[in-house]
Short mmCIF file of C-alpha atoms and ligand atoms in Angstrom, two decimals:
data_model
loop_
_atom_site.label_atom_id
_atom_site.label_comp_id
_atom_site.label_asym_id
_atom_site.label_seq_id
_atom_site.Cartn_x
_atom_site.Cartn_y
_atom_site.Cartn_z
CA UNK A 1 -129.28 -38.07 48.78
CA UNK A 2 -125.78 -39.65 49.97
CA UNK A 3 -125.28 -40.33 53.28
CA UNK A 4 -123.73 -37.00 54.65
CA UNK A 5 -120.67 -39.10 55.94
CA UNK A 6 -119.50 -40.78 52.77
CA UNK A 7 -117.07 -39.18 50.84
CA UNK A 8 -117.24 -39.17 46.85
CA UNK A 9 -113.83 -38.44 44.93
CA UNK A 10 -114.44 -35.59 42.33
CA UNK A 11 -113.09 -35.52 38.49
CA UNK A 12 -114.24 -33.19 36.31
CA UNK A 13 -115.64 -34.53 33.20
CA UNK A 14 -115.49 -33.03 29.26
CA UNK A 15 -118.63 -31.68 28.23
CA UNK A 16 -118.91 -34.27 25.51
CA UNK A 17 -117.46 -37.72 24.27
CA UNK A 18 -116.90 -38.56 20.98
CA UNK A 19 -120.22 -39.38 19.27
CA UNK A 20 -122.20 -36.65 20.93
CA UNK A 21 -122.50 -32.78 19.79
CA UNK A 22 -120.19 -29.99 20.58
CA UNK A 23 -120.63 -28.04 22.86
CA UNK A 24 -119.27 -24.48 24.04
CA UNK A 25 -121.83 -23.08 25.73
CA UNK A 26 -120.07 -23.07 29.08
CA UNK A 27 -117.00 -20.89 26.82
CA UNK A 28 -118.32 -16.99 27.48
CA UNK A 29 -117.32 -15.25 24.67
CA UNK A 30 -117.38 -10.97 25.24
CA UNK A 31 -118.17 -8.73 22.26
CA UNK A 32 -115.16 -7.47 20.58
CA UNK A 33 -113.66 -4.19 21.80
CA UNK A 34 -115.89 -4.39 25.16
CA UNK A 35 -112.21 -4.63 27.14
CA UNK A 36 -110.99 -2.16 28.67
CA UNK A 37 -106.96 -1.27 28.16
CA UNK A 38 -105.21 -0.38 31.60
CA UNK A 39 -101.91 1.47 31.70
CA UNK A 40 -99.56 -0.27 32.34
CA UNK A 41 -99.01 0.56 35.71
CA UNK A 42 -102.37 -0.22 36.81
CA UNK A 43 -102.44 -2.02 40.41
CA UNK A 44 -103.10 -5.35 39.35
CA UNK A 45 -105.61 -5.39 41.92
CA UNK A 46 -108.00 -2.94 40.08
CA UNK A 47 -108.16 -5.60 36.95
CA UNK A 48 -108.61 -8.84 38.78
CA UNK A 49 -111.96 -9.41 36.68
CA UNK A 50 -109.39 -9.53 33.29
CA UNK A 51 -108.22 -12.94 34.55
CA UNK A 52 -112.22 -13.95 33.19
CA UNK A 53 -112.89 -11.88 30.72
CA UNK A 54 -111.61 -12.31 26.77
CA UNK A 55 -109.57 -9.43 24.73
CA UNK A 56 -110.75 -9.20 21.38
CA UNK A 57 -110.17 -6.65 18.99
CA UNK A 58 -111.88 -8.25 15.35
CA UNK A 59 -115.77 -8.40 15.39
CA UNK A 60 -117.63 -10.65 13.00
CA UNK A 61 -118.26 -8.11 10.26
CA UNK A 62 -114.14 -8.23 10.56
CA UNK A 63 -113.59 -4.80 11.61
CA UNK A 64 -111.51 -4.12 14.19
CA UNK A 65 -112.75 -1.83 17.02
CA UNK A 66 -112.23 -0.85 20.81
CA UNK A 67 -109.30 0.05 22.94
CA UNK A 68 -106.89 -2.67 21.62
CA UNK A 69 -106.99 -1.78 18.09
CA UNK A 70 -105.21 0.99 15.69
CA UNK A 71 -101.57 -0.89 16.69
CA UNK A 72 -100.63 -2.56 13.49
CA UNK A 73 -100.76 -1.06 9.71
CA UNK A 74 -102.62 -2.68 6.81
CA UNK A 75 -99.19 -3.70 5.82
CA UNK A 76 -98.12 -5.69 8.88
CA UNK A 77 -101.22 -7.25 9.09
CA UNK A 78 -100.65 -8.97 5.55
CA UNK A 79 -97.92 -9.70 6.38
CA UNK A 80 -98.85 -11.42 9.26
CA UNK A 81 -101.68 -13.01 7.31
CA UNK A 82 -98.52 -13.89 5.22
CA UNK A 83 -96.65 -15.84 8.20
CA UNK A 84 -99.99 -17.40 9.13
CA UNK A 85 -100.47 -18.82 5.95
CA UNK A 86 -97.15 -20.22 5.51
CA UNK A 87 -97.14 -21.91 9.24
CA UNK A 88 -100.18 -23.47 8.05
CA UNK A 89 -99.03 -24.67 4.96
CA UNK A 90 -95.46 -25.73 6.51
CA UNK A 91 -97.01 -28.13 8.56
CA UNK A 92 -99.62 -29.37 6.28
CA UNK A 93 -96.42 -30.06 4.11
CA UNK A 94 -94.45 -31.66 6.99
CA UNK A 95 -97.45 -33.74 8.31
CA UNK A 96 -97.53 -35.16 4.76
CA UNK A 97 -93.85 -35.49 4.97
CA UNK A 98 -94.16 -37.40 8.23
CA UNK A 99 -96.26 -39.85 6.87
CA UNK A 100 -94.20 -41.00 3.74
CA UNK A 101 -91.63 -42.07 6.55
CA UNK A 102 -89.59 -39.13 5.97
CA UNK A 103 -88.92 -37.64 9.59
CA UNK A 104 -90.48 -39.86 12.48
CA UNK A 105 -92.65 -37.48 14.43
CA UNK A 106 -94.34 -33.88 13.89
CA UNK A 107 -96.53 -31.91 15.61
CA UNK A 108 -98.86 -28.89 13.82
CA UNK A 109 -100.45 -25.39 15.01
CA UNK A 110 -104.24 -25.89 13.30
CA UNK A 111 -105.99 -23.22 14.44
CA UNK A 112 -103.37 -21.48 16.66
CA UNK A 113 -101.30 -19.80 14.23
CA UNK A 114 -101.97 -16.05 15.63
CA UNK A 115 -100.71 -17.24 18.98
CA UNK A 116 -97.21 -17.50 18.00
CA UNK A 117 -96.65 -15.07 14.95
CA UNK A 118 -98.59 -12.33 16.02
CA UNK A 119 -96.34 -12.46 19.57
CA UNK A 120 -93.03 -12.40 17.72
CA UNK A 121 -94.27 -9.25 16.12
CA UNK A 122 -94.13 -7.52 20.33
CA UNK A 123 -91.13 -8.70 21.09
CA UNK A 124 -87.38 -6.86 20.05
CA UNK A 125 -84.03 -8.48 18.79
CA UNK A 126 -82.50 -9.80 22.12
CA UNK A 127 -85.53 -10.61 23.42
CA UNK A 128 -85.61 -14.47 24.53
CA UNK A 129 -88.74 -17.53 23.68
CA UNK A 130 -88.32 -20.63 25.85
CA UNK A 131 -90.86 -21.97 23.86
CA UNK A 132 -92.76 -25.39 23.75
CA UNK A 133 -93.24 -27.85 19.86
CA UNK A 134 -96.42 -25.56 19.10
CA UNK A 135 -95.00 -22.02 18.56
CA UNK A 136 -92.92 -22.15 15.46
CA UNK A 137 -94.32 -19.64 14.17
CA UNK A 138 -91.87 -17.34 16.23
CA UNK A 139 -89.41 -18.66 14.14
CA UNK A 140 -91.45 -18.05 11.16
CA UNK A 141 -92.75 -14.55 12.06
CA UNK A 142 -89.11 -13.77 12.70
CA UNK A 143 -87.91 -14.86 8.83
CA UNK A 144 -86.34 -18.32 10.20
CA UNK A 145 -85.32 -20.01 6.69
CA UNK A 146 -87.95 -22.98 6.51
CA UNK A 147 -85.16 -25.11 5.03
CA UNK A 148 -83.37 -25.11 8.05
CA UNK A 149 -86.29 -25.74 10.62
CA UNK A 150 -87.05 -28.88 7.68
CA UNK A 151 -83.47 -30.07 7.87
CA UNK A 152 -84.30 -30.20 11.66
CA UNK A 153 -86.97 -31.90 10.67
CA UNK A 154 -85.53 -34.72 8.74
CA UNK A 155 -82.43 -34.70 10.87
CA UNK A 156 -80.47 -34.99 8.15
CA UNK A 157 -76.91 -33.82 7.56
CA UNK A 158 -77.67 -30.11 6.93
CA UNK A 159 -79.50 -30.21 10.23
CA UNK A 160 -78.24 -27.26 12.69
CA UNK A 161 -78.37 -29.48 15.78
CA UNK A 162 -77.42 -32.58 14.27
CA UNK A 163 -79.93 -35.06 14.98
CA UNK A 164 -79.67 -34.66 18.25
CA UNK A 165 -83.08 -33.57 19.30
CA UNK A 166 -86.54 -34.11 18.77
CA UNK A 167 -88.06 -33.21 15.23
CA UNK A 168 -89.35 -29.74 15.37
CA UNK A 169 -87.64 -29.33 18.59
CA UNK A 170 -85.57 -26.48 17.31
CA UNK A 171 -83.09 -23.99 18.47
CA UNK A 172 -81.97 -20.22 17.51
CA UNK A 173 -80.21 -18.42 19.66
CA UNK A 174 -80.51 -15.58 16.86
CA UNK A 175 -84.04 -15.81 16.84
CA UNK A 176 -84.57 -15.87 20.43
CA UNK A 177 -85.52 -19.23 20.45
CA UNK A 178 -84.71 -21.53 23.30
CA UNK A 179 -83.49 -24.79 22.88
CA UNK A 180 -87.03 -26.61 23.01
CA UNK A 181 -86.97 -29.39 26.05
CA UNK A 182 -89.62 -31.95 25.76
CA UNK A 183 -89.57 -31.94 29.27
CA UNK A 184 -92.87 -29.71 29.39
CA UNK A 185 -93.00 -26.76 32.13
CA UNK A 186 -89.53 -26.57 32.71
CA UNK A 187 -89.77 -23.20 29.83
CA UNK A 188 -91.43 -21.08 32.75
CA UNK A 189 -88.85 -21.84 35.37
CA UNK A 190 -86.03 -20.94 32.71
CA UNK A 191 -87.43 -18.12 31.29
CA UNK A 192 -88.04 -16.67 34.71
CA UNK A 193 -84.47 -17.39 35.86
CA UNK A 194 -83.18 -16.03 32.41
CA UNK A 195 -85.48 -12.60 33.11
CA UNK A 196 -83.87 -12.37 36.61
CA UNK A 197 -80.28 -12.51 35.07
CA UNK A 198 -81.11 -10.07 32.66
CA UNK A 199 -82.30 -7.63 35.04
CA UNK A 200 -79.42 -8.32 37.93
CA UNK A 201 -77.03 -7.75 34.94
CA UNK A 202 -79.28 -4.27 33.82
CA UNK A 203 -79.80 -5.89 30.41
CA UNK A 204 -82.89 -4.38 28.77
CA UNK A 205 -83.62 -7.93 27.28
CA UNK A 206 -87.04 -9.74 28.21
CA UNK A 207 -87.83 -13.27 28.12
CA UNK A 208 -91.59 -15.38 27.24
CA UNK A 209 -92.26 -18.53 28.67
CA UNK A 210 -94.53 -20.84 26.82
CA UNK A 211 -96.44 -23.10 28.39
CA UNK A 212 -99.73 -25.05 27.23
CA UNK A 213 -102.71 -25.57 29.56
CA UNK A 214 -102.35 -29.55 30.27
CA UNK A 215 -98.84 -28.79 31.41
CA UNK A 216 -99.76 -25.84 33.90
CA UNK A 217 -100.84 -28.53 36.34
CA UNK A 218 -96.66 -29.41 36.60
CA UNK A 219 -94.99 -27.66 39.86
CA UNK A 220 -92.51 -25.85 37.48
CA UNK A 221 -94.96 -23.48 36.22
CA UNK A 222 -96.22 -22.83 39.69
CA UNK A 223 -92.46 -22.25 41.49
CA UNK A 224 -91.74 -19.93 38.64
CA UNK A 225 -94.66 -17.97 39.03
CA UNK A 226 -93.42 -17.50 42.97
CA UNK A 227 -89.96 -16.43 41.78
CA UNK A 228 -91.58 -14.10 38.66
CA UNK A 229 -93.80 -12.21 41.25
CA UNK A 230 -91.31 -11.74 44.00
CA UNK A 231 -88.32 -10.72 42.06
CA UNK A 232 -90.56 -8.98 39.34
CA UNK A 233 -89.03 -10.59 36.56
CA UNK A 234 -89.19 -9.13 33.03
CA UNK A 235 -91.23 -11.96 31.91
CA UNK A 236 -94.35 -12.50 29.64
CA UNK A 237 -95.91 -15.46 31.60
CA UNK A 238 -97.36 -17.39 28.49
CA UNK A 239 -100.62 -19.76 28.56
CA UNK A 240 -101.84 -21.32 25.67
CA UNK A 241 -105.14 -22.71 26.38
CA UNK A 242 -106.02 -24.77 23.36
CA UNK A 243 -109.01 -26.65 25.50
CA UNK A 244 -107.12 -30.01 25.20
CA UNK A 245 -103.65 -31.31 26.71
CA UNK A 246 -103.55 -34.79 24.93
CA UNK A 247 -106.77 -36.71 25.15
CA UNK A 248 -107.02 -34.98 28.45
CA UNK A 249 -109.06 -31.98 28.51
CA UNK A 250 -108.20 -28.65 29.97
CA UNK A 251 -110.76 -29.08 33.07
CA UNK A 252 -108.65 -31.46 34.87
CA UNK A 253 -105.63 -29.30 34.89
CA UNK A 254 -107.52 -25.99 35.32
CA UNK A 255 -109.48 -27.54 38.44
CA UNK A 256 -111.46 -24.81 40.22
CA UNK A 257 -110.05 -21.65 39.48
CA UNK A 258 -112.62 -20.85 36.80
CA UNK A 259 -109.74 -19.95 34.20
CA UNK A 260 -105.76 -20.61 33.78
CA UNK A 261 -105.39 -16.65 33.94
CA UNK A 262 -107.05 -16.93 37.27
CA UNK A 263 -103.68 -18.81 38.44
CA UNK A 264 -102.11 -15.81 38.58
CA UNK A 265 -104.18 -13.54 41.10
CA UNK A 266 -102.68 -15.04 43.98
CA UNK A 267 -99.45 -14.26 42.90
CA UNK A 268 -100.29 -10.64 42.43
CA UNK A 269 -99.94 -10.46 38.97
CA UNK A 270 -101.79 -8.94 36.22
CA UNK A 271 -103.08 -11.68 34.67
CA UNK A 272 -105.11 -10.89 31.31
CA UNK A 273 -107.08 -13.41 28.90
CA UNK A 274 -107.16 -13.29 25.11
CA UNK A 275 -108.87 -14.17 22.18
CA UNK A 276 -105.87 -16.44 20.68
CA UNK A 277 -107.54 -16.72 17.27
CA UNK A 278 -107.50 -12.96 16.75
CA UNK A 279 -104.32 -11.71 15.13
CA UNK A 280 -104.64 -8.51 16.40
CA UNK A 281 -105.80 -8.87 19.96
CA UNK A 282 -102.77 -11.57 20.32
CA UNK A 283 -100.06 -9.02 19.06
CA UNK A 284 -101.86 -6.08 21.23
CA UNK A 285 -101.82 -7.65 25.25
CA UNK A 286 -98.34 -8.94 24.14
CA UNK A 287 -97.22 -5.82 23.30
CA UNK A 288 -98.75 -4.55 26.39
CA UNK A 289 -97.27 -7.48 28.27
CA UNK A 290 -93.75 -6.20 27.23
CA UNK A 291 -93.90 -2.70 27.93
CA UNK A 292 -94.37 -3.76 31.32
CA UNK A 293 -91.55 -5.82 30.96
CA UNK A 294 -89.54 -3.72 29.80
CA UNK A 295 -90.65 -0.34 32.15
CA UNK A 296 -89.67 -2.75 35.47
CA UNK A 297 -93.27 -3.50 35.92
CA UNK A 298 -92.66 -7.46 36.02
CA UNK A 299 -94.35 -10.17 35.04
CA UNK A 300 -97.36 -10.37 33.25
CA UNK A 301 -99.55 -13.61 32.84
CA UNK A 302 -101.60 -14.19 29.41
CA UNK A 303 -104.10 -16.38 28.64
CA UNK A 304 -104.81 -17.24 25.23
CA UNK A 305 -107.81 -18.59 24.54
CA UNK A 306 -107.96 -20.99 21.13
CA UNK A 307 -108.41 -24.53 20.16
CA UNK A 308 -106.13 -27.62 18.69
CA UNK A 309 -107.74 -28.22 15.74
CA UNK A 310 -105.64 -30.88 14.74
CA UNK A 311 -104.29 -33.70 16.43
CA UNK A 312 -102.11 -33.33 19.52
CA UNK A 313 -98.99 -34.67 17.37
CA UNK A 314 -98.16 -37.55 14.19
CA UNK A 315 -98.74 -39.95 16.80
CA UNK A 316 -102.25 -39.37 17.93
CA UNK A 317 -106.03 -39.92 17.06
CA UNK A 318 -108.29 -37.26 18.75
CA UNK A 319 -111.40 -38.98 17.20
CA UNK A 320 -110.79 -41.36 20.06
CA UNK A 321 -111.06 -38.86 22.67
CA UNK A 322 -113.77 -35.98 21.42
CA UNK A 323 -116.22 -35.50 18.56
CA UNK A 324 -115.34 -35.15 15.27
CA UNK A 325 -116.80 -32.01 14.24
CA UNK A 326 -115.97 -30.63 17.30
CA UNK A 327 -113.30 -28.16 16.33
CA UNK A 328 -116.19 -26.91 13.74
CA UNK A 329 -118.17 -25.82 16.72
CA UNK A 330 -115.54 -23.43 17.69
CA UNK A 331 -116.53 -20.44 18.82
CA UNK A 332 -113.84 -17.95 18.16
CA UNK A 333 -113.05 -18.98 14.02
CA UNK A 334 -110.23 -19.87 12.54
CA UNK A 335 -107.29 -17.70 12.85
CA UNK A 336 -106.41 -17.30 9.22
CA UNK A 337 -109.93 -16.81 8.04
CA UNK A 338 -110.66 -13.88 10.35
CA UNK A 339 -107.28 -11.93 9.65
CA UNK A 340 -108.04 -12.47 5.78
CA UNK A 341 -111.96 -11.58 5.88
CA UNK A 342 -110.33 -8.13 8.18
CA UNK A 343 -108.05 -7.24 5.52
CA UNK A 344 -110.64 -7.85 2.58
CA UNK A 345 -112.87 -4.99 4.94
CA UNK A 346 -110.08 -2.93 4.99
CA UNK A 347 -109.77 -3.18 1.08
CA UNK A 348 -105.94 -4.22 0.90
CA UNK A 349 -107.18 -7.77 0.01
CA UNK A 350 -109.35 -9.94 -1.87
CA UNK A 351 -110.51 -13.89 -2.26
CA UNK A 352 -108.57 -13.57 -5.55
CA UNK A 353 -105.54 -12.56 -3.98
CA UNK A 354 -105.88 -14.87 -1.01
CA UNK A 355 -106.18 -18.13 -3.36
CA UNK A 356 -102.99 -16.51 -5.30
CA UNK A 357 -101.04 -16.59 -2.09
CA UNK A 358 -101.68 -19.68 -1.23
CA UNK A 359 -100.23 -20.92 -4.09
CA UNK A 360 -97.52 -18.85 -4.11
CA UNK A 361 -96.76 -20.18 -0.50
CA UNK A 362 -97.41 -23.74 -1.06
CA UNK A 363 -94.92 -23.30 -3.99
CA UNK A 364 -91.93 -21.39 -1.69
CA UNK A 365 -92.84 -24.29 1.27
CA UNK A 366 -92.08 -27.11 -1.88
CA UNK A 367 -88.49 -25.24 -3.22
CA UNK A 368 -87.55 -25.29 0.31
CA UNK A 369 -88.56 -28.94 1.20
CA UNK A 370 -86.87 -30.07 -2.53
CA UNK A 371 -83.83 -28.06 -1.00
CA UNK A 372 -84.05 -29.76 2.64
CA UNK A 373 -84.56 -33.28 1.17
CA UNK A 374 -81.24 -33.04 -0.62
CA UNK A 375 -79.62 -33.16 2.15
CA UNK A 376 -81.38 -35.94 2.94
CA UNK A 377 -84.16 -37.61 5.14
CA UNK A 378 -84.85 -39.99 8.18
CA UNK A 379 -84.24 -43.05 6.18
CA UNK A 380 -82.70 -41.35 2.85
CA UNK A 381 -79.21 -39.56 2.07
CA UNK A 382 -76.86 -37.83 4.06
CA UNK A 383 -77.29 -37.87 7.96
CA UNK A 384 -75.12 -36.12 10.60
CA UNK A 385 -71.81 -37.77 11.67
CA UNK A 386 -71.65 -40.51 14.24
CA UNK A 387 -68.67 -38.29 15.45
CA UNK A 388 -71.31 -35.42 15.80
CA UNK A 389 -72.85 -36.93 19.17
CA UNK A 390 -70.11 -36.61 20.93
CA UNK A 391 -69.90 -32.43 20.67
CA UNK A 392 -71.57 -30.09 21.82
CA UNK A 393 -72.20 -30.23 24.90
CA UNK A 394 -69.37 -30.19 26.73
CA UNK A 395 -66.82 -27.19 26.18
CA UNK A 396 -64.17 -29.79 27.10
CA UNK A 397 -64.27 -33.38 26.57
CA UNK A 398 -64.50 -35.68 29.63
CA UNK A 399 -62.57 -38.78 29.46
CA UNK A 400 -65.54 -40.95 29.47
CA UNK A 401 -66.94 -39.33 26.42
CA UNK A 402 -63.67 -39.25 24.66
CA UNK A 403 -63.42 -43.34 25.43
CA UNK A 404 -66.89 -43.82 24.28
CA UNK A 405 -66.07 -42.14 20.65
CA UNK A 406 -62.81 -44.48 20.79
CA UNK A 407 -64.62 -47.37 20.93
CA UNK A 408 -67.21 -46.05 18.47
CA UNK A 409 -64.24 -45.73 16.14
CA UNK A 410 -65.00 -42.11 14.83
C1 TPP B 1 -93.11 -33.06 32.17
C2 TPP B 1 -93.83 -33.76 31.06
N1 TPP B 1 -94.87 -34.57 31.33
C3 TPP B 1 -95.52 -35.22 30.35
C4 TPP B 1 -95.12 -35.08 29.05
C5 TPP B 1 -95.84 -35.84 27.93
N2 TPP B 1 -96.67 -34.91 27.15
C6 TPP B 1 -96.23 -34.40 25.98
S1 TPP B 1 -97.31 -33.32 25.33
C7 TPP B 1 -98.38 -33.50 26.62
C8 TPP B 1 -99.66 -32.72 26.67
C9 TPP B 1 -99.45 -31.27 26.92
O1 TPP B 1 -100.62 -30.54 26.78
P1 TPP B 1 -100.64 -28.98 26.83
O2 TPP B 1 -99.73 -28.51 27.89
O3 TPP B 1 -102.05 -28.54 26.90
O4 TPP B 1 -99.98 -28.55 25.44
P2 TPP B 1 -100.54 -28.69 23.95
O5 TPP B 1 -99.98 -29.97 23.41
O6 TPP B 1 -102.00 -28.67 23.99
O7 TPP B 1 -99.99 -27.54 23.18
C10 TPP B 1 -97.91 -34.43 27.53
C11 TPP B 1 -98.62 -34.86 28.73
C12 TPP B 1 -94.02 -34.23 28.78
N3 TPP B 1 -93.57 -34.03 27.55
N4 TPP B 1 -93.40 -33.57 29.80
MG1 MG B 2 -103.25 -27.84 25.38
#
């Protein structure tokens, strides 16, 4: 034993290193439809024990059962199968696309695809994302033309915010999508602030704040959690846990409080976990989340529980950092699999039909890249205007800028 006086510094350690065998035995998965569903009134006292347990609505036989179920029709789930399917193939497309040197960087949703399209489905026109580079599928749930997120993409001259930001860092007012910052965590401190205004002003608008689980460790999401709870901000308090921030995984910024929904008890707010790879479950506690929202019940934190299947962006190599097979091992399926295998149950869908989408899809993502790539790509055809820097920020120009684009001669 250690000598009682000598201190040892603590850091938690993955269960596994690449080379070794996955393992998610310490990831407690409840049966499907053994939740319970509070009103949503319920003193967030009485449901402290939601913060560590998992909503899931689709059971392995694919049928979905328990209180959280019976929301959607046969017909919005295919079509939500539909959005899944074409996030999916979207970024396989623009992965590919990033590495013929046509945009510089890109960053996919592999395995989280019912995070972000089944949430657009709760939310109503007005309603506001701050989201972060992983939940395009808002914008794709929400019928976004793809041509215009891929001419964001290439940052070519077609390109809404004219090569002025990130790839995939897009913006639509519109489609209640926040400007994306790369500046991680600073989404919960301006969605909270933008759910305040709307309720001083008596809007009936409601914001989301997206954040992932590395970045939850950053003071911004824990000052906006102070400022949701006291001022009771219409606010859907967002956590995607996808187990891994880069190569750092989500122990370190979780520490001891068992679970990132946990952050929230000690705010006092009804803080709820979810099975992220479940199209159905997602859509359900968001749509809970927003009734509360939207009755003046304040914020609501959710957890959802899923994993990065791919790499953390273009520019990374997670065999470095876990094993391989890794995202095999994972517990809760694949997203896409489990929505199709439901709706095969159901009998609105077959493997025959599924394979006959997917072509169909891969087909509409290629018209619209043929279409983006006419306008041109990182290193090919037209590009935004050197003039174009210069705007857009400002609604007046100040002198210094206006010197700068003098001696830029545009
Ligand atoms: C404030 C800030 N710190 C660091 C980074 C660099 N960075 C970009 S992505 C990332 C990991 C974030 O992980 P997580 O929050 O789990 O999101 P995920 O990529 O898994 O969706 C880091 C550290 C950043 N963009 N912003
Ligand atoms: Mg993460």
């Amino acid at each position: 034993m250690a000598d009682a006086g000598m201190l040892r510094f603590h850091v938690p350690e993955p269960e596994v290193r690449p080379g070794g065998t996955p393992d998610f035995s310490n990831v407690t998965i409840p049966k499907a439809g053994s939740v319970p569903r509070p009103q949503i009134d319920v003193d967030p006292r009485s449901i402290r024990d939601m913060a560590f347990s998992i909503i899931r609505v689709l059971n392995r036989a694919g049928e979905a059962v328990g209180p959280w179920a019976g929301l959607l029709t046969d017909e919005e789930l295919l079509e939500g199968l539909r959005h899944m399917m074409t996030l999916r193939t979207f970024d396989a497309r623009m992965q590919m696309a990033q590495r013929q040197g046509k945009t510089s960087f890109y960053m996919q949703h592999l395995g989280e695809e019912a995070v972000s399209c089944a949430f657009r489905k709760a939310l109503k026109p007005g309603d506001m994302n701050f989201p972060t580079y992983r939940q395009a599928g808002l914008l794709i749930a929400d019928g976004y033309p793809m041509v215009t997120m891929m001419n964001q993409i290439y940052s070519n001259e077609a390109d809404p915010l004219k090569g002025r930001q990130l790839p995939i860092m897009y913006s639509s007012k519109e489609h209640g999508f926040f400007s994306i910052s790369g500046n991680l965590a600073t989404q919960y401190i301006q969605a909270v602030g933008w759910a305040m205004a709307s309720a001083i002003s008596n809007d009936s608008k409601i914001a989301a704040a997206w954040i992932g689980d590395g970045s939850t460790a950053e003071s911004d999401f824990h000052s906006a959690l102070v400022f949701a709870s006291t001022y009771k901000a219409p606010v859907i308090l967002n956590v995607v846990n996808n187990q891994w921030a880069i190569s750092t995984f989500q122990g370190i910024a979780r520490g001891g409080s068992g679970t990132f929904a946990a952050r929230g008890l000690g705010f006092g707010i009804p803080s709820l976990r979810v099975d992220g790879n479940d199209y159905l479950a997602v859509h359900a506690v968001a749509k809970w989340a927003a009734e509360r929202a939207r009755a003046n019940l304040g914020p609501t934190l959710v957890e959802y529980v899923t994993y990065r299947a791919g790499a953390h962006s273009s520019s990374d190599d997670p065999s470095a950092y876990r094993p391989k097979a890794e995202s095999d091992a994972w517990p809760l399926g694949d997203p896409v699999i489990r929505l199709k295998n439901h709706l095969i149950h159901q009998g609105v869908w077959s493997e025959d039909r599924h394979t006959q989408a997917e072509a169909e899809i891969l087909e509409t993502v290629i018209a619209a890249q043929k279409e983006a790539e006419s306008h041109g790509t990182l290193h090919a055809g037209g590009k935004p205007s050197t003039r174009d820097m210069f705007e857009g920020v400002y609604a007046e120009m100040p002198p210094h800028l206006r010197r700068q684009r003098q001696q830029a001669g545009v």
